[in-house]
mmCIF file with all atom_site columns, C-alpha atoms in Angstrom:
data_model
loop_
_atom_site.group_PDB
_atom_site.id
_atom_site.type_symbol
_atom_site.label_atom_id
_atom_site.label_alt_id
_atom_site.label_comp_id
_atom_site.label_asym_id
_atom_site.label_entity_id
_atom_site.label_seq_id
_atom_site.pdbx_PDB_ins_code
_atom_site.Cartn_x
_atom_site.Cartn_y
_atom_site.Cartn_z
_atom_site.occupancy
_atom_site.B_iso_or_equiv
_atom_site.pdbx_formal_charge
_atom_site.auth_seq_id
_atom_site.auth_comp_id
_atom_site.auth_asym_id
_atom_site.auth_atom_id
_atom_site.pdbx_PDB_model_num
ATOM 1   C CA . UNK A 1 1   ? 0.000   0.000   0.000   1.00 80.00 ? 1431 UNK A CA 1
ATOM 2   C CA . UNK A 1 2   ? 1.539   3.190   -1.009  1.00 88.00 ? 1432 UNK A CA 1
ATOM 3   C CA . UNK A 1 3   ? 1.689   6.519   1.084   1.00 91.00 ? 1433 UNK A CA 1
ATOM 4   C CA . UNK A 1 4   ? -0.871  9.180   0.447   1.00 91.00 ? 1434 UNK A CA 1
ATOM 5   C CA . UNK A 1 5   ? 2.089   11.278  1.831   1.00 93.00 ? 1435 UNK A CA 1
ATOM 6   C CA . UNK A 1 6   ? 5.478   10.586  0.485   1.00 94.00 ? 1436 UNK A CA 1
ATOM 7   C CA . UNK A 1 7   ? 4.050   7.809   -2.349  1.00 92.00 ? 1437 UNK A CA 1
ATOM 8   C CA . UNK A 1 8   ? 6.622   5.313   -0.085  1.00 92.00 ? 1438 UNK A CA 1
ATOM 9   C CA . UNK A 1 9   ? 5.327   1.548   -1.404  1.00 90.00 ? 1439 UNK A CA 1
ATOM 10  C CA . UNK A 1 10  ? 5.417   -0.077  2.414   1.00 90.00 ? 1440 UNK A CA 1
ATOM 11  C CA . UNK A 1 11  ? 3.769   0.653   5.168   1.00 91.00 ? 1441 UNK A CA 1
ATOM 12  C CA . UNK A 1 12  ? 2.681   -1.256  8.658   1.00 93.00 ? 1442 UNK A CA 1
ATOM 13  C CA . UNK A 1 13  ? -0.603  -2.347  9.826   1.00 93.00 ? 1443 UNK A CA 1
ATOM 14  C CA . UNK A 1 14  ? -1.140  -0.946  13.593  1.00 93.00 ? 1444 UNK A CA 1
ATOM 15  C CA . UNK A 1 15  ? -4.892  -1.676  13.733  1.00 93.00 ? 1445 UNK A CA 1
ATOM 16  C CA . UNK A 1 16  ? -7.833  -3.771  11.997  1.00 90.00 ? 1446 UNK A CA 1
ATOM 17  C CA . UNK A 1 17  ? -11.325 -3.717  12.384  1.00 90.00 ? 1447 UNK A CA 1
ATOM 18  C CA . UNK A 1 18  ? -14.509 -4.860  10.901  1.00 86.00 ? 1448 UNK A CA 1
ATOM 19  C CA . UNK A 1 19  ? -17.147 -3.106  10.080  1.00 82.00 ? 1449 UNK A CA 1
ATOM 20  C CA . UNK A 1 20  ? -20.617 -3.264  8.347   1.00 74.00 ? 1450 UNK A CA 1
ATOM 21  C CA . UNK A 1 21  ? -20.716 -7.225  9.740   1.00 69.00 ? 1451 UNK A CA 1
ATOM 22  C CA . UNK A 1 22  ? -17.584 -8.151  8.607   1.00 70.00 ? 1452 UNK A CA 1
ATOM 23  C CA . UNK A 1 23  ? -18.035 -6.918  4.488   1.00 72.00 ? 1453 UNK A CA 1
ATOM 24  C CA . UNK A 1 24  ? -15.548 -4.399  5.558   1.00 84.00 ? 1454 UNK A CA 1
ATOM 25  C CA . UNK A 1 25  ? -12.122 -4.078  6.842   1.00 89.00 ? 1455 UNK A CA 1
ATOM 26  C CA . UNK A 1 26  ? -10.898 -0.593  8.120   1.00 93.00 ? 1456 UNK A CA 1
ATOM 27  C CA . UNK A 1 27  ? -6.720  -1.086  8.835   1.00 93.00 ? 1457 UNK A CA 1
ATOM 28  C CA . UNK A 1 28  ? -4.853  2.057   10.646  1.00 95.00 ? 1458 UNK A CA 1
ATOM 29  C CA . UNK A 1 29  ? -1.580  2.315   8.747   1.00 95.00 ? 1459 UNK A CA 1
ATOM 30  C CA . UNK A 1 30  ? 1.474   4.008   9.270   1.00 94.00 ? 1460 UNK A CA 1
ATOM 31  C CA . UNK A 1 31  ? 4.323   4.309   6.817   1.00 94.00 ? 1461 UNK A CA 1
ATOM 32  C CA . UNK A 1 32  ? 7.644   3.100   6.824   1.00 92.00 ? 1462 UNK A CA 1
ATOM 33  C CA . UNK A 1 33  ? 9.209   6.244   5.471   1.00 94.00 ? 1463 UNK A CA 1
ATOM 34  C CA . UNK A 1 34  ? 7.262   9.395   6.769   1.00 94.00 ? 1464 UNK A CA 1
ATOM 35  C CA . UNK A 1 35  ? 5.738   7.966   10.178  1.00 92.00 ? 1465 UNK A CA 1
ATOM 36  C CA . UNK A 1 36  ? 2.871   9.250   8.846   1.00 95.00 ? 1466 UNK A CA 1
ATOM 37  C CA . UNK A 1 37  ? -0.218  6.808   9.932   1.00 95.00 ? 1467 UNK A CA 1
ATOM 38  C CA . UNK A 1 38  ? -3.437  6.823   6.877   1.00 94.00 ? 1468 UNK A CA 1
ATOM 39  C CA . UNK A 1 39  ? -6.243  4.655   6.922   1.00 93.00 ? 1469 UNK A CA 1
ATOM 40  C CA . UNK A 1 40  ? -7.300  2.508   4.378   1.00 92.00 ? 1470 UNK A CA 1
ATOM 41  C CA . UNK A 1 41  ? -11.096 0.240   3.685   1.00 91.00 ? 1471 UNK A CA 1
ATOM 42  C CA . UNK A 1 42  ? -11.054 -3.014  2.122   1.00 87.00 ? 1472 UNK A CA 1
ATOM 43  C CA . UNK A 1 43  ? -14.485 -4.035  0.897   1.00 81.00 ? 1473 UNK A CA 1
ATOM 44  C CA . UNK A 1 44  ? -15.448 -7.483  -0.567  1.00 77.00 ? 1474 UNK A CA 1
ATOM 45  C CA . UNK A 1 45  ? -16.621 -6.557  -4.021  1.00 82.00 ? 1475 UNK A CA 1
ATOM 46  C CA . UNK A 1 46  ? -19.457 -8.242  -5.438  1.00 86.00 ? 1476 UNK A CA 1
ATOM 47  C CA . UNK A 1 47  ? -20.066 -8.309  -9.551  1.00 90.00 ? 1477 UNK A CA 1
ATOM 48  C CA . UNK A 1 48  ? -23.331 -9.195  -11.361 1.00 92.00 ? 1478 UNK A CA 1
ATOM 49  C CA . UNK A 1 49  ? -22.814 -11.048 -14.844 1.00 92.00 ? 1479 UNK A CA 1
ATOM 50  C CA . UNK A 1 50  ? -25.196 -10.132 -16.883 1.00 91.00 ? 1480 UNK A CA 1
ATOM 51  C CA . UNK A 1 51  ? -26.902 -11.865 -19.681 1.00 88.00 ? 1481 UNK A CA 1
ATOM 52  C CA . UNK A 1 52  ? -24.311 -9.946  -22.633 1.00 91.00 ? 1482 UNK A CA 1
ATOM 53  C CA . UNK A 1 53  ? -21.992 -11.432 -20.754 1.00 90.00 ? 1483 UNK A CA 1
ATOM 54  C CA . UNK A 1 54  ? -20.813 -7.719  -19.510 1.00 92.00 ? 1484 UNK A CA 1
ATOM 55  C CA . UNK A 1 55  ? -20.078 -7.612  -15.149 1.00 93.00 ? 1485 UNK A CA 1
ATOM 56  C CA . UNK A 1 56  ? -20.601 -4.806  -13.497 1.00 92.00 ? 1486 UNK A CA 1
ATOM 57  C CA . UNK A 1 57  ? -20.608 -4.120  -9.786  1.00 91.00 ? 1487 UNK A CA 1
ATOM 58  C CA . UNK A 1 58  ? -23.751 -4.779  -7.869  1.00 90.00 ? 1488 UNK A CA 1
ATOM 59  C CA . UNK A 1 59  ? -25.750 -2.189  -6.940  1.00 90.00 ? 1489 UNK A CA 1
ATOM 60  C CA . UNK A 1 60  ? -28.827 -2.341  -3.976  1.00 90.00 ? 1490 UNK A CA 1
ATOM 61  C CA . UNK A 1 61  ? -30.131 0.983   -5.908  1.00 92.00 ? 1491 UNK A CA 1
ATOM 62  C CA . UNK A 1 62  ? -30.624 -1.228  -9.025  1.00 92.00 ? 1492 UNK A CA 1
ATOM 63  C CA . UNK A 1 63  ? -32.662 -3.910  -6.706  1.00 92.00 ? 1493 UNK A CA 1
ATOM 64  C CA . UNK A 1 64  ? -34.314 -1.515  -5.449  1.00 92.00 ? 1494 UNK A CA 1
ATOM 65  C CA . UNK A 1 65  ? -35.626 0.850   -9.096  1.00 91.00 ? 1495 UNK A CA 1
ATOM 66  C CA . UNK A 1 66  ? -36.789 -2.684  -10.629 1.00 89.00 ? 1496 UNK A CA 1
ATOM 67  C CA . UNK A 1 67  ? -38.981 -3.675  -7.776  1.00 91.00 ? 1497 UNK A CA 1
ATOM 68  C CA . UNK A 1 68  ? -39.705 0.247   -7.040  1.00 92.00 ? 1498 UNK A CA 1
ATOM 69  C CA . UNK A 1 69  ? -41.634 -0.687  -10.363 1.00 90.00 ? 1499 UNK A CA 1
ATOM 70  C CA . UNK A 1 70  ? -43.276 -4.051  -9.501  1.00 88.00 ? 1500 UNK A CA 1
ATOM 71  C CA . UNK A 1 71  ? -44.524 -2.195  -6.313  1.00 88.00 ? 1501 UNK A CA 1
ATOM 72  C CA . UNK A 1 72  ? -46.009 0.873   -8.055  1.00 89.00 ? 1502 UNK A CA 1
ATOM 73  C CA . UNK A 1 73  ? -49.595 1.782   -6.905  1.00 87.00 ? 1503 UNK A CA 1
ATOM 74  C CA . UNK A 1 74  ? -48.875 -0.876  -3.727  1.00 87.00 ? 1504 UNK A CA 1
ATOM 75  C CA . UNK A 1 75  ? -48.440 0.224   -0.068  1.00 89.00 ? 1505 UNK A CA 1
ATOM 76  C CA . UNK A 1 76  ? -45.124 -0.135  -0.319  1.00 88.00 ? 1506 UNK A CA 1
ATOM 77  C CA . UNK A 1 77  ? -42.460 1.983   1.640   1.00 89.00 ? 1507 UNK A CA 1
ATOM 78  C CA . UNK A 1 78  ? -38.834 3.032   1.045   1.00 91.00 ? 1508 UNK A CA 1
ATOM 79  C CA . UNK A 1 79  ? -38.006 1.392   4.276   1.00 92.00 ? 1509 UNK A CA 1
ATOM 80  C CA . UNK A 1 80  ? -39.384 -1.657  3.134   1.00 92.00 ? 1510 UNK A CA 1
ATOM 81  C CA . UNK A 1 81  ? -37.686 -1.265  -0.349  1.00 92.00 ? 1511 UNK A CA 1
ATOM 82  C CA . UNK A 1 82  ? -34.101 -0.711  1.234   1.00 92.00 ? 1512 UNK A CA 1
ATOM 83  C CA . UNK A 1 83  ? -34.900 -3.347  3.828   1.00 93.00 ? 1513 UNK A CA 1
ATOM 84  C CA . UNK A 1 84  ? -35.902 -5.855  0.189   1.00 92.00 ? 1514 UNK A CA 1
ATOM 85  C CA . UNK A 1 85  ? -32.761 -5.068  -1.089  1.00 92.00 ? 1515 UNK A CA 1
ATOM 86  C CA . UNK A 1 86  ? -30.726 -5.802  2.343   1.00 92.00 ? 1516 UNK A CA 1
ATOM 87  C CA . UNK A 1 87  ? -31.895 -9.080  2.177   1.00 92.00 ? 1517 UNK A CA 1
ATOM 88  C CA . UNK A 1 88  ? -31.474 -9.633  -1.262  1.00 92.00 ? 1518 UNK A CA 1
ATOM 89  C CA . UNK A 1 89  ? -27.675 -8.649  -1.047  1.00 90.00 ? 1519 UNK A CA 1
ATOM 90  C CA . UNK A 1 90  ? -27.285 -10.802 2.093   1.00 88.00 ? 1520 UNK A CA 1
ATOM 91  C CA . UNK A 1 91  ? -28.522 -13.878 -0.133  1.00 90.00 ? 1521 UNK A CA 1
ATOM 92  C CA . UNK A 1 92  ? -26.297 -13.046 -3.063  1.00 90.00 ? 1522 UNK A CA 1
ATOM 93  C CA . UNK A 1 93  ? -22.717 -12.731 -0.530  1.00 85.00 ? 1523 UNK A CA 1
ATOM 94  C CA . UNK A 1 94  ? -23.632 -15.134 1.106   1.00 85.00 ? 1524 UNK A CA 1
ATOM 95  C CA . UNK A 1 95  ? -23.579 -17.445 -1.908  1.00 85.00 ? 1525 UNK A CA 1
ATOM 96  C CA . UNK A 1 96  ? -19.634 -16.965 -1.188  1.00 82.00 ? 1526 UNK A CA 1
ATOM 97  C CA . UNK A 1 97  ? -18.961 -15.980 -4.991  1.00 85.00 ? 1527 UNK A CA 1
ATOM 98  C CA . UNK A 1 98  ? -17.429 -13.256 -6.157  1.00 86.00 ? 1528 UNK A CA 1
ATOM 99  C CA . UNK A 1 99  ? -19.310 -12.718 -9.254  1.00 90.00 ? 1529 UNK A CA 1
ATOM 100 C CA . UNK A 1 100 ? -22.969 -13.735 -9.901  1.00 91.00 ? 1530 UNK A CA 1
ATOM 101 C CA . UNK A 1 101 ? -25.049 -14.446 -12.632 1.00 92.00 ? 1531 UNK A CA 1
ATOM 102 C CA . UNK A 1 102 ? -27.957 -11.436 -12.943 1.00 89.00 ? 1532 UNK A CA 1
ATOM 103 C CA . UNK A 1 103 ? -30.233 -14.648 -12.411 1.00 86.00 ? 1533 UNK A CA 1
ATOM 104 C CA . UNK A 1 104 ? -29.199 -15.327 -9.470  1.00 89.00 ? 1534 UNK A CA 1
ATOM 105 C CA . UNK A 1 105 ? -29.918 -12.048 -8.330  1.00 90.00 ? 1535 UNK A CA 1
ATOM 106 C CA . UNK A 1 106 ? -33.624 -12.181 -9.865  1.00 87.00 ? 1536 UNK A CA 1
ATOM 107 C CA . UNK A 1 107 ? -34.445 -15.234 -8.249  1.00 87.00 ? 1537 UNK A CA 1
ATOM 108 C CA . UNK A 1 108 ? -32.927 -14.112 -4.905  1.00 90.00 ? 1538 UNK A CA 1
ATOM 109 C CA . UNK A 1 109 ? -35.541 -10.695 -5.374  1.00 91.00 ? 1539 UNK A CA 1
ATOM 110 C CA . UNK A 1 110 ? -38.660 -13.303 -5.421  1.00 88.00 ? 1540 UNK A CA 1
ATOM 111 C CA . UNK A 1 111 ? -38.789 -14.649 -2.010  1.00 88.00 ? 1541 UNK A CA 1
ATOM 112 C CA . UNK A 1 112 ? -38.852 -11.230 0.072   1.00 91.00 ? 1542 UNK A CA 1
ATOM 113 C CA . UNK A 1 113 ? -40.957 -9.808  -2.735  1.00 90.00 ? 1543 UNK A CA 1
ATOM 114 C CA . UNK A 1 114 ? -43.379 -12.447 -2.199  1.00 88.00 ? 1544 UNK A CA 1
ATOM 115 C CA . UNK A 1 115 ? -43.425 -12.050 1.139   1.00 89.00 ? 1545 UNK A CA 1
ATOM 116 C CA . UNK A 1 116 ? -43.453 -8.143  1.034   1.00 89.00 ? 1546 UNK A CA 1
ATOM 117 C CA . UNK A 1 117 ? -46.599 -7.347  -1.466  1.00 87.00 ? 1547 UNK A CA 1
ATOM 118 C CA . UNK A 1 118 ? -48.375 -10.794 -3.695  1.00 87.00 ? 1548 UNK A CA 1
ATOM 119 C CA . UNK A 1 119 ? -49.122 -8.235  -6.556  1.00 89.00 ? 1549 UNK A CA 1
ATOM 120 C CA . UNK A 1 120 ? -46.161 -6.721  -6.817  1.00 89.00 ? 1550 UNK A CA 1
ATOM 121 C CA . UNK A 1 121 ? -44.509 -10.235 -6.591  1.00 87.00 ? 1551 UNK A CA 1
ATOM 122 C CA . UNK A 1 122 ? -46.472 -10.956 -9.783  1.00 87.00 ? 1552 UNK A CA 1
ATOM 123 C CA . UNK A 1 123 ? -45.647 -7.840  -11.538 1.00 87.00 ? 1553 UNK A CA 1
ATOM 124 C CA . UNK A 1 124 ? -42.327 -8.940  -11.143 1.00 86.00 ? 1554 UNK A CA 1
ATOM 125 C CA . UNK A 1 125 ? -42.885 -12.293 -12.051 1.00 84.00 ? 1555 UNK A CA 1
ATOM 126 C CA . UNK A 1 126 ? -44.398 -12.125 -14.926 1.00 85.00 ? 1556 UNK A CA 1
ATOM 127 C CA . UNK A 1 127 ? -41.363 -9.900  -15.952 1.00 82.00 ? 1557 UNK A CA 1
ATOM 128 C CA . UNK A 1 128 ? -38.861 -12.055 -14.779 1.00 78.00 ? 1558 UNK A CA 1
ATOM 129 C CA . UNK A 1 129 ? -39.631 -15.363 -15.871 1.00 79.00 ? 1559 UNK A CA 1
ATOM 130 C CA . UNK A 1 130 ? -41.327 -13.608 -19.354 1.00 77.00 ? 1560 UNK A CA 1
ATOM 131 C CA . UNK A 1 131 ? -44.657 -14.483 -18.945 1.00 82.00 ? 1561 UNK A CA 1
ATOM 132 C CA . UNK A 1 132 ? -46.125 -14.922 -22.237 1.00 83.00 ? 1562 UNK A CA 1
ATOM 133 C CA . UNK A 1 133 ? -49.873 -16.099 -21.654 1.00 84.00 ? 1563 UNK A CA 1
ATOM 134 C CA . UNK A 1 134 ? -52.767 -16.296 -19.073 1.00 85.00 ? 1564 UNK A CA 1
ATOM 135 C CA . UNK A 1 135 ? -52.180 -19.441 -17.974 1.00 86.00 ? 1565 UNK A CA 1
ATOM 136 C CA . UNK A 1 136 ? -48.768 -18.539 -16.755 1.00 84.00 ? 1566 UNK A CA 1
ATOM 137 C CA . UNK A 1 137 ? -50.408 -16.251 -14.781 1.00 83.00 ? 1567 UNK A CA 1
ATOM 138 C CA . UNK A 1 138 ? -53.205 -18.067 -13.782 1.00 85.00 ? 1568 UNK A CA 1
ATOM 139 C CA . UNK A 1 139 ? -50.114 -21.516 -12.821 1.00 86.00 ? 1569 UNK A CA 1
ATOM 140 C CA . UNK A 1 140 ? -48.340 -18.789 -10.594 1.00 85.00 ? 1570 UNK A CA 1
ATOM 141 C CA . UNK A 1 141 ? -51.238 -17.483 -8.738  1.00 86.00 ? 1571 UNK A CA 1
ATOM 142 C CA . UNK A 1 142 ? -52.434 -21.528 -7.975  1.00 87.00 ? 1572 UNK A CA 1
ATOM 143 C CA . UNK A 1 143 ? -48.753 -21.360 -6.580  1.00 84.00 ? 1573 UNK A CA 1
ATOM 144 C CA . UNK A 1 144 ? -49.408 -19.116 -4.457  1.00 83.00 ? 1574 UNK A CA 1
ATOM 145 C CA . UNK A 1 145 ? -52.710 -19.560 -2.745  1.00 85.00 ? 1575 UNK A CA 1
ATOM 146 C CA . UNK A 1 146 ? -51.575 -23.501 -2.580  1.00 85.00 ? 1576 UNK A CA 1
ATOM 147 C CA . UNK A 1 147 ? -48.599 -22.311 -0.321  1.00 78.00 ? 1577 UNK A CA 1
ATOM 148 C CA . UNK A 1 148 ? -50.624 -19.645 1.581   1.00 65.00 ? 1578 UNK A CA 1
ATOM 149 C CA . UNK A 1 149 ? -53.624 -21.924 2.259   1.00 49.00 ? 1579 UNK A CA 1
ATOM 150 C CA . UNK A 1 150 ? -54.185 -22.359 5.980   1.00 48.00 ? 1580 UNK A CA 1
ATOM 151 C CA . UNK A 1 151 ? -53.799 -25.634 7.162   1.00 47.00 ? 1581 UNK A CA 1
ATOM 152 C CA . UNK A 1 152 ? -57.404 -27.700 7.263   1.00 44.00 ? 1582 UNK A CA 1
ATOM 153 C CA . UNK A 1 153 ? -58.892 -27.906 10.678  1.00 46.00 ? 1583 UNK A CA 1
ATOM 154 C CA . UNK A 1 154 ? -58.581 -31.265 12.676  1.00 48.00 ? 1584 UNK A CA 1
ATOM 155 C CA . UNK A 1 155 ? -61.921 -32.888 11.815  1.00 46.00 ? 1585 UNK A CA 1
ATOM 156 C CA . UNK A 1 156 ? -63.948 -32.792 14.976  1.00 47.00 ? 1586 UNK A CA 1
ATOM 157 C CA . UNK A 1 157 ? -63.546 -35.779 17.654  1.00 47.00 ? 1587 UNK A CA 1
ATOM 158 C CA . UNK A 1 158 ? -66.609 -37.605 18.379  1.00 46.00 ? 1588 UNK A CA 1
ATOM 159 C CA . UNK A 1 159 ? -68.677 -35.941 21.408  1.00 48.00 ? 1589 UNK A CA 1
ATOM 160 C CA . UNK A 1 160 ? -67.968 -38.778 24.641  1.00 47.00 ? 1590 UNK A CA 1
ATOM 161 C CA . UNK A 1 161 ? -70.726 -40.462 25.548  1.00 50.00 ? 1591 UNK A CA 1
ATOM 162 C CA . UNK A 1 162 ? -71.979 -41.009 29.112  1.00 51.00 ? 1592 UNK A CA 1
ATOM 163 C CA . UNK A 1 163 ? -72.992 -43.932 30.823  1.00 51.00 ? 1593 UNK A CA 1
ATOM 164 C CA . UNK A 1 164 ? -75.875 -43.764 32.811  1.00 54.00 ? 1594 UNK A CA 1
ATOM 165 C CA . UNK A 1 165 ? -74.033 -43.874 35.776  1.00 53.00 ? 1595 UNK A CA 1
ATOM 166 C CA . UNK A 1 166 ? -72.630 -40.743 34.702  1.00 54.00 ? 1596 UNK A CA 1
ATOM 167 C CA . UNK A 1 167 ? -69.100 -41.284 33.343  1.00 55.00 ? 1597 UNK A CA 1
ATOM 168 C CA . UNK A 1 168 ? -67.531 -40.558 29.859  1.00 48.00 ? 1598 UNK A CA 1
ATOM 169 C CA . UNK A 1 169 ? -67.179 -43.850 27.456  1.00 47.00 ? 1599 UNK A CA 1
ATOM 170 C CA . UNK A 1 170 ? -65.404 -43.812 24.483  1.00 47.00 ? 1600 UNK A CA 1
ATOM 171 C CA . UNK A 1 171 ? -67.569 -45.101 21.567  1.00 46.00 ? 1601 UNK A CA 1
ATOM 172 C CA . UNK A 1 172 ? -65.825 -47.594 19.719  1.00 48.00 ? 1602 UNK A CA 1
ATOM 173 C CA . UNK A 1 173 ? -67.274 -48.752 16.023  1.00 49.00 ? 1603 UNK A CA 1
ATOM 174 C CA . UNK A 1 174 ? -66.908 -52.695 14.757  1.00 50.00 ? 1604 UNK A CA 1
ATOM 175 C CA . UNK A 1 175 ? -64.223 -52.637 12.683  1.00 50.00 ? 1605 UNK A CA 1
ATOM 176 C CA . UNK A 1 176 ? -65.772 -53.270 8.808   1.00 50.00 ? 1606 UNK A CA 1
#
């Protein structure tokens, strides 16, 4: 690491610390030549490949425009955008890749979308995965009420019967 000061190319680490959960590493420096101390921020970097084949850095303000879109009209907040896209990068890094196909990153936006706001999960959907039809709809929307359907009540146990002397019995049939 080169000086800010003098340009010297060594200098010592005197302190590390993480920061932002560990994506960051903030070292306290201090050069060889000058005495000088300068700090310096490593960050993990994290590159979407997408489809052209072109990588670019990822971006939470990118997550955040294309399901800004899907949520249109929906009560949706920007807390609850930026909190979307938290999770969303969380997924990705912790995938433990370096770069990441823009896929990845679509299918990763689905599951707190879903959970966030149904319509705007379709919107996005329909986008994502190029709906071309009504029945694609129609399959993804069976999806999701079989996954959101309550579980069916236990079916009632039969009422005990009393004996006439006053205690429960328990009613048993013949078996067929």
């Amino acid at each position: 690491m080169r000086c800010p000061y003098c340009r010297h190319a060594d200098s010592r680490v005197v302190d590390s610390r993480e920061v932002d959960e560990g994506q960051v590493i903030r070292r306290r420096r201090s050069c060889q030549a000058c005495g000088r101390r300068f700090t310096t921020v490593e960050e993990a970097t994290l590159a979407v490949i997408k489809r052209s084949g072109v990588t670019e850095p990822f971006s939470r303000g990118k997550v955040i425009t294309g399901v800004r879109r899907a949520c249109q009209g929906r009560p949706v907040d920007e807390d609850q955008l930026a909190l979307l896209a938290q999770r969303v990068e969380d997924a990705v890094r912790a995938t433990g890749c370096a770069e990441i196909p823009s896929h990845e990153v679509g299918l990763a936006i689905l599951g707190p979308l879903r959970e966030l706001d149904e319509v705007a999960y379709l919107r996005f959907a329909s986008v994502y995965r190029s709906f071309t039809s009504l029945e694609d709809f129609e399959a993804e929307i069976e999806a999701l009420r079989r996954t959101e359907s309550p579980p069916a009540p236990p079916a009632p146990a039969a009422p005990a019967q009393r004996h006439p002397s006053g205690r429960s019995v328990l009613a048993l049939e013949p078996a067929p």
